[in-house]
Coordinates of C-alpha atoms in Angstrom, one line a residue:
M27 CA 68.6 -116.1 -23.9
K28 CA 70.3 -114.0 -21.3
A29 CA 68.8 -110.8 -22.8
V30 CA 65.3 -112.4 -22.7
N31 CA 65.8 -113.3 -19.0
T32 CA 67.0 -109.8 -18.3
I33 CA 63.9 -108.3 -19.9
W34 CA 61.6 -110.7 -18.1
T35 CA 63.3 -109.8 -14.8
I36 CA 62.9 -106.1 -15.4
G37 CA 59.2 -106.5 -16.4
L38 CA 58.5 -108.6 -13.3
A39 CA 60.2 -105.9 -11.1
M40 CA 58.0 -103.2 -12.7
V41 CA 54.8 -105.3 -12.1
L42 CA 55.8 -105.8 -8.5
A43 CA 56.6 -102.2 -8.1
S44 CA 53.3 -101.3 -9.7
C45 CA 51.4 -103.7 -7.3
G46 CA 53.3 -102.2 -4.4
D47 CA 52.3 -98.7 -5.4
K48 CA 48.7 -99.8 -5.7
E49 CA 48.7 -101.3 -2.2
Q50 CA 50.3 -98.1 -0.9
K51 CA 47.3 -96.0 -2.2
N52 CA 44.9 -97.4 0.4
D53 CA 45.5 -95.7 3.7
A54 CA 43.0 -97.9 5.6
T55 CA 40.6 -100.8 5.2
G56 CA 37.5 -101.7 7.0
V57 CA 33.8 -102.8 6.7
F58 CA 30.7 -100.7 5.9
E59 CA 28.2 -100.2 8.7
A60 CA 25.0 -98.3 9.3
T61 CA 23.4 -97.0 12.5
E62 CA 21.0 -99.7 13.6
T63 CA 17.9 -99.2 15.7
T64 CA 16.0 -102.0 17.5
I65 CA 12.3 -101.1 18.0
A66 CA 10.8 -102.8 21.0
A67 CA 7.3 -103.1 22.4
E68 CA 6.3 -100.3 24.8
Q69 CA 3.1 -102.1 26.0
S70 CA 2.2 -105.7 26.7
G71 CA -0.6 -107.4 24.7
T72 CA -1.5 -109.3 21.5
L73 CA 0.0 -107.8 18.3
M74 CA -3.2 -107.1 16.4
A75 CA -1.5 -105.7 13.3
F76 CA 2.1 -105.7 12.2
G77 CA 2.9 -104.7 8.6
V78 CA 6.7 -105.1 8.6
C79 CA 8.7 -107.1 6.2
E80 CA 12.5 -107.4 5.9
G81 CA 13.8 -105.1 3.3
D82 CA 10.9 -102.6 3.6
E83 CA 11.8 -98.9 3.4
I84 CA 10.0 -97.1 6.3
A85 CA 9.7 -93.3 6.8
A86 CA 10.2 -91.8 10.3
G87 CA 6.9 -91.6 12.1
N88 CA 5.1 -94.3 10.1
E89 CA 2.8 -96.6 12.1
V90 CA 3.8 -100.2 11.4
G91 CA 1.9 -102.2 14.1
L92 CA -0.8 -102.1 16.8
I93 CA -0.9 -103.8 20.2
D94 CA -4.3 -104.7 21.6
T95 CA -5.9 -101.6 23.2
T96 CA -9.1 -103.1 24.6
Q97 CA -8.2 -103.2 28.3
I98 CA -6.8 -99.6 28.2
W99 CA -9.9 -98.3 26.6
L100 CA -12.1 -99.9 29.2
K101 CA -10.0 -98.4 32.0
I102 CA -10.4 -94.9 30.3
K103 CA -14.1 -95.3 30.3
Q104 CA -14.1 -96.4 33.9
M105 CA -12.1 -93.3 34.8
G106 CA -14.6 -91.2 32.9
A107 CA -17.5 -92.6 35.0
T108 CA -15.5 -92.1 38.2
K109 CA -14.9 -88.5 37.3
Q110 CA -18.7 -88.0 36.7
V111 CA -19.4 -89.4 40.2
Y112 CA -16.9 -87.0 41.8
Q113 CA -18.3 -84.1 39.8
S114 CA -21.8 -84.8 41.0
Q115 CA -20.7 -84.8 44.6
K116 CA -19.3 -81.3 44.5
P117 CA -21.4 -79.1 46.8
D118 CA -23.3 -76.0 45.8
M119 CA -22.0 -73.8 48.5
E120 CA -24.3 -70.9 48.0
V121 CA -27.4 -73.1 48.2
Q122 CA -26.2 -75.0 51.3
I123 CA -25.3 -71.8 53.3
A124 CA -28.3 -69.8 52.1
V125 CA -30.5 -70.8 55.1
T126 CA -27.8 -69.9 57.6
R127 CA -27.2 -66.6 55.9
Q128 CA -30.9 -65.8 56.0
Q129 CA -31.0 -66.7 59.8
L130 CA -27.9 -64.5 60.3
D131 CA -29.5 -61.5 58.5
K132 CA -32.7 -61.9 60.6
A133 CA -30.6 -62.1 63.8
K134 CA -28.7 -58.9 62.9
Q135 CA -32.0 -57.1 62.3
E136 CA -33.2 -58.2 65.7
Q137 CA -29.9 -57.0 67.2
Q138 CA -30.3 -53.6 65.7
R139 CA -33.9 -53.3 66.8
Y140 CA -33.0 -54.2 70.4
K141 CA -30.2 -51.6 70.3
E142 CA -32.7 -48.9 69.5
L143 CA -35.1 -50.2 72.2
V144 CA -32.4 -50.3 74.9
S145 CA -31.2 -46.9 73.8
D146 CA -34.7 -45.5 74.3
G147 CA -35.1 -47.4 77.6
A148 CA -38.0 -49.5 76.2
A149 CA -36.3 -52.8 76.6
P150 CA -33.8 -54.4 79.1
S151 CA -30.2 -54.7 78.1
K152 CA -30.4 -58.5 78.5
M153 CA -32.5 -58.8 75.4
L154 CA -29.8 -57.0 73.5
D155 CA -27.2 -59.3 74.9
D156 CA -29.2 -62.3 73.9
A157 CA -29.6 -60.9 70.3
T158 CA -25.9 -60.2 70.1
S159 CA -25.1 -63.8 71.3
Q160 CA -27.4 -65.2 68.6
V161 CA -25.6 -63.2 65.9
D162 CA -22.2 -64.4 67.1
L163 CA -23.5 -68.0 67.2
L164 CA -24.8 -67.8 63.6
E165 CA -21.6 -66.2 62.4
K166 CA -19.6 -69.0 63.8
Q167 CA -22.0 -71.6 62.3
L168 CA -21.7 -70.0 58.9
K169 CA -17.9 -69.9 59.1
A170 CA -17.7 -73.6 60.1
Q171 CA -20.2 -74.5 57.4
V172 CA -18.2 -72.6 54.7
S173 CA -14.9 -74.3 56.0
T174 CA -16.5 -77.7 55.8
L175 CA -17.8 -77.2 52.4
N176 CA -14.5 -75.8 51.2
T177 CA -12.7 -78.9 52.6
Q178 CA -15.2 -81.1 50.8
L179 CA -14.8 -79.2 47.6
S180 CA -11.0 -79.3 47.8
T181 CA -11.0 -83.0 48.4
L182 CA -13.3 -83.6 45.4
N183 CA -11.1 -81.4 43.2
S184 CA -8.0 -83.3 44.3
Q185 CA -9.8 -86.6 43.4
L186 CA -10.8 -85.1 40.0
S187 CA -7.2 -84.1 39.4
T188 CA -6.0 -87.5 40.3
T189 CA -8.5 -89.0 37.9
D190 CA -7.3 -86.7 35.1
V191 CA -3.7 -87.8 35.7
Q192 CA -4.8 -91.4 35.6
V193 CA -6.6 -90.8 32.3
S194 CA -3.5 -89.1 30.9
Q195 CA -1.4 -92.1 31.9
L196 CA -3.8 -94.4 30.2
K197 CA -3.8 -92.3 27.1
D198 CA 0.0 -92.4 27.1
Q199 CA -0.2 -96.2 27.4
L200 CA -2.8 -96.2 24.5
R201 CA -0.3 -94.2 22.4
K202 CA 2.4 -96.7 23.1
C203 CA 0.2 -99.5 21.7
H204 CA 0.8 -97.9 18.3
V205 CA 4.2 -99.2 17.0
I206 CA 5.9 -96.2 15.3
A207 CA 9.1 -96.2 13.4
P208 CA 11.3 -93.6 15.2
V209 CA 13.7 -93.0 12.3
K210 CA 13.7 -93.6 8.6
G211 CA 15.5 -96.7 7.3
T212 CA 15.4 -100.2 6.0
V213 CA 14.1 -103.2 8.0
L214 CA 17.0 -105.5 8.6
E215 CA 15.4 -108.2 10.8
K216 CA 11.9 -109.0 11.9
Y217 CA 11.5 -110.8 15.3
V218 CA 7.7 -111.3 15.7
E219 CA 4.6 -111.9 13.7
K220 CA 1.0 -110.6 13.9
G221 CA -1.0 -112.4 16.5
E222 CA 1.9 -113.0 18.9
F223 CA 1.8 -111.8 22.5
V224 CA 4.5 -109.3 23.2
A225 CA 5.7 -107.9 26.5
I226 CA 7.1 -104.5 27.3
G227 CA 10.7 -104.4 26.0
K228 CA 10.4 -107.3 23.6
P229 CA 12.3 -106.5 20.3
L230 CA 9.9 -106.3 17.4
F231 CA 12.2 -105.5 14.5
K232 CA 15.6 -103.9 13.6
M233 CA 16.1 -101.1 11.1
A234 CA 19.0 -99.0 9.8
D235 CA 19.4 -96.0 7.6
T236 CA 21.2 -97.6 4.7
K237 CA 21.2 -94.4 2.7
S238 CA 23.7 -92.8 5.0
M239 CA 26.4 -95.3 5.8
Y240 CA 30.0 -95.3 6.9
I241 CA 33.1 -97.4 6.8
R242 CA 34.8 -98.1 10.1
A243 CA 38.5 -98.3 9.5
Y244 CA 41.6 -98.2 11.7
V245 CA 44.8 -96.1 11.3
T246 CA 48.1 -95.9 13.2
S247 CA 49.2 -93.0 15.3
A248 CA 51.6 -92.0 12.5
Q249 CA 48.6 -91.7 10.1
L250 CA 46.4 -90.0 12.7
K251 CA 48.5 -86.8 12.7
N252 CA 47.4 -86.1 9.1
I253 CA 43.7 -87.0 9.6
R254 CA 40.9 -84.7 11.1
V255 CA 37.2 -84.8 11.4
G256 CA 35.5 -83.2 8.3
Q257 CA 38.4 -84.2 6.1
K258 CA 37.3 -85.6 2.7
A259 CA 38.3 -89.1 1.6
K260 CA 37.9 -91.5 -1.2
V261 CA 36.1 -94.7 -0.3
F262 CA 36.1 -97.9 -2.4
A263 CA 33.5 -100.6 -2.0
D264 CA 35.2 -104.0 -2.8
Y265 CA 32.9 -106.5 -4.6
G266 CA 35.7 -109.1 -5.0
N267 CA 37.7 -110.2 -8.0
G268 CA 39.1 -106.7 -8.3
Q269 CA 35.8 -105.1 -8.8
K270 CA 35.5 -101.8 -6.9
K271 CA 33.3 -98.8 -6.8
E272 CA 34.4 -95.3 -5.7
Y273 CA 32.5 -93.0 -3.4
E274 CA 33.1 -89.6 -1.9
G275 CA 33.4 -89.7 1.9
V276 CA 34.0 -87.5 4.9
V277 CA 35.7 -88.4 8.1
S278 CA 32.8 -88.1 10.7
W279 CA 34.4 -89.5 13.8
I280 CA 37.8 -90.4 15.2
S281 CA 38.2 -92.4 18.4
S282 CA 39.8 -90.6 21.3
R283 CA 41.6 -93.7 22.5
S284 CA 43.7 -96.4 20.9
E285 CA 42.9 -100.1 20.9
F286 CA 44.7 -103.3 19.9
T287 CA 44.6 -104.0 16.2
P288 CA 41.5 -106.1 15.4
K289 CA 42.5 -109.4 13.8
T290 CA 40.4 -108.8 10.7
I291 CA 41.9 -105.4 10.0
L292 CA 45.1 -104.6 8.1
T293 CA 47.0 -101.4 8.4
D294 CA 49.9 -100.0 6.5
D295 CA 52.0 -101.1 9.4
E296 CA 50.8 -104.6 10.3
R297 CA 53.2 -104.7 13.2
A298 CA 51.3 -101.8 14.9
D299 CA 49.8 -103.0 18.1
Q300 CA 47.8 -99.9 18.9
V301 CA 45.4 -98.3 16.3
Y302 CA 42.6 -95.7 16.3
A303 CA 39.2 -96.4 15.0
L304 CA 37.5 -93.8 12.7
K305 CA 34.4 -93.5 10.6
V306 CA 34.1 -92.2 7.1
A307 CA 30.6 -91.3 6.1
V308 CA 29.3 -92.0 2.6
K309 CA 26.0 -91.6 0.7
N310 CA 24.9 -95.0 -0.4
D311 CA 23.5 -95.4 -3.9
G312 CA 22.0 -98.8 -3.1
Y313 CA 25.1 -100.9 -3.9
I314 CA 26.8 -100.8 -0.6
K315 CA 25.7 -103.4 1.9
I316 CA 26.3 -103.7 5.6
G317 CA 29.4 -105.8 6.3
M318 CA 30.9 -105.2 2.9
Y319 CA 34.7 -104.8 2.8
G320 CA 36.1 -101.4 1.8
E321 CA 39.1 -99.3 1.5
V322 CA 39.9 -95.6 2.3
Q323 CA 42.2 -93.0 0.8
F324 CA 42.5 -89.8 2.7
N325 CA 42.8 -86.5 0.8
N326 CA 45.6 -84.4 2.1

């Protein structure tokens, strides 16, 4: 009987030692996460179309919804009509100064004729003075007329430029009526339905790239000295009841500051008050879910 008890005691000790070794293998524990993105409305209006369902796989750049564009289109048409009005008001400078140029040319001819007459003594110098004054007057009139027309043209060009800017702003608003997925991923939550009125900034849905996930774990300062970014690691997804699946991982981030041990996280040294968060990136084969418990073994 004593021999049996001895054998049983030795066996129990071996089992406990084996369990202890098994626990020692895991350097850190944590939960799986994914980078989540919340897509919000960039324009206000009725959601005319919204083809999003939870669980959908969406590629980056795909259009998934449309906010009513009626008022923006009407404003663009209004700006187009305004631009045509400004365009029609632009003066034809050559036509408007043609008469003054003709009068100036005739006055210069008269001035030259009187110069010759005065030089020959056939006309008094006063007539030449009058002709010269007329030339000076018409030159000033032409200069003032050109200046006025240039000012008018510059003002209209500025108004046309302002209209172009307003049209560009409206087209940008029109573009923002189209709900576009900024990244690829899976729809996690849907917050609105087709036909609802949405305001700028209202969340429409949340998505995450569940193909590239990571486990957020915590290590002590003693462990940290042997861990670096880019280091390979083994990651185990825990399905409960001892069922686990192994993945290859890479340390993608290590926090630069310590924090108090989260209550839900266990470390090798449970008495450690200060730990460092890190992320180990893994490629998901479809079995890892957000929030699932996992374990990490770092390769030395």
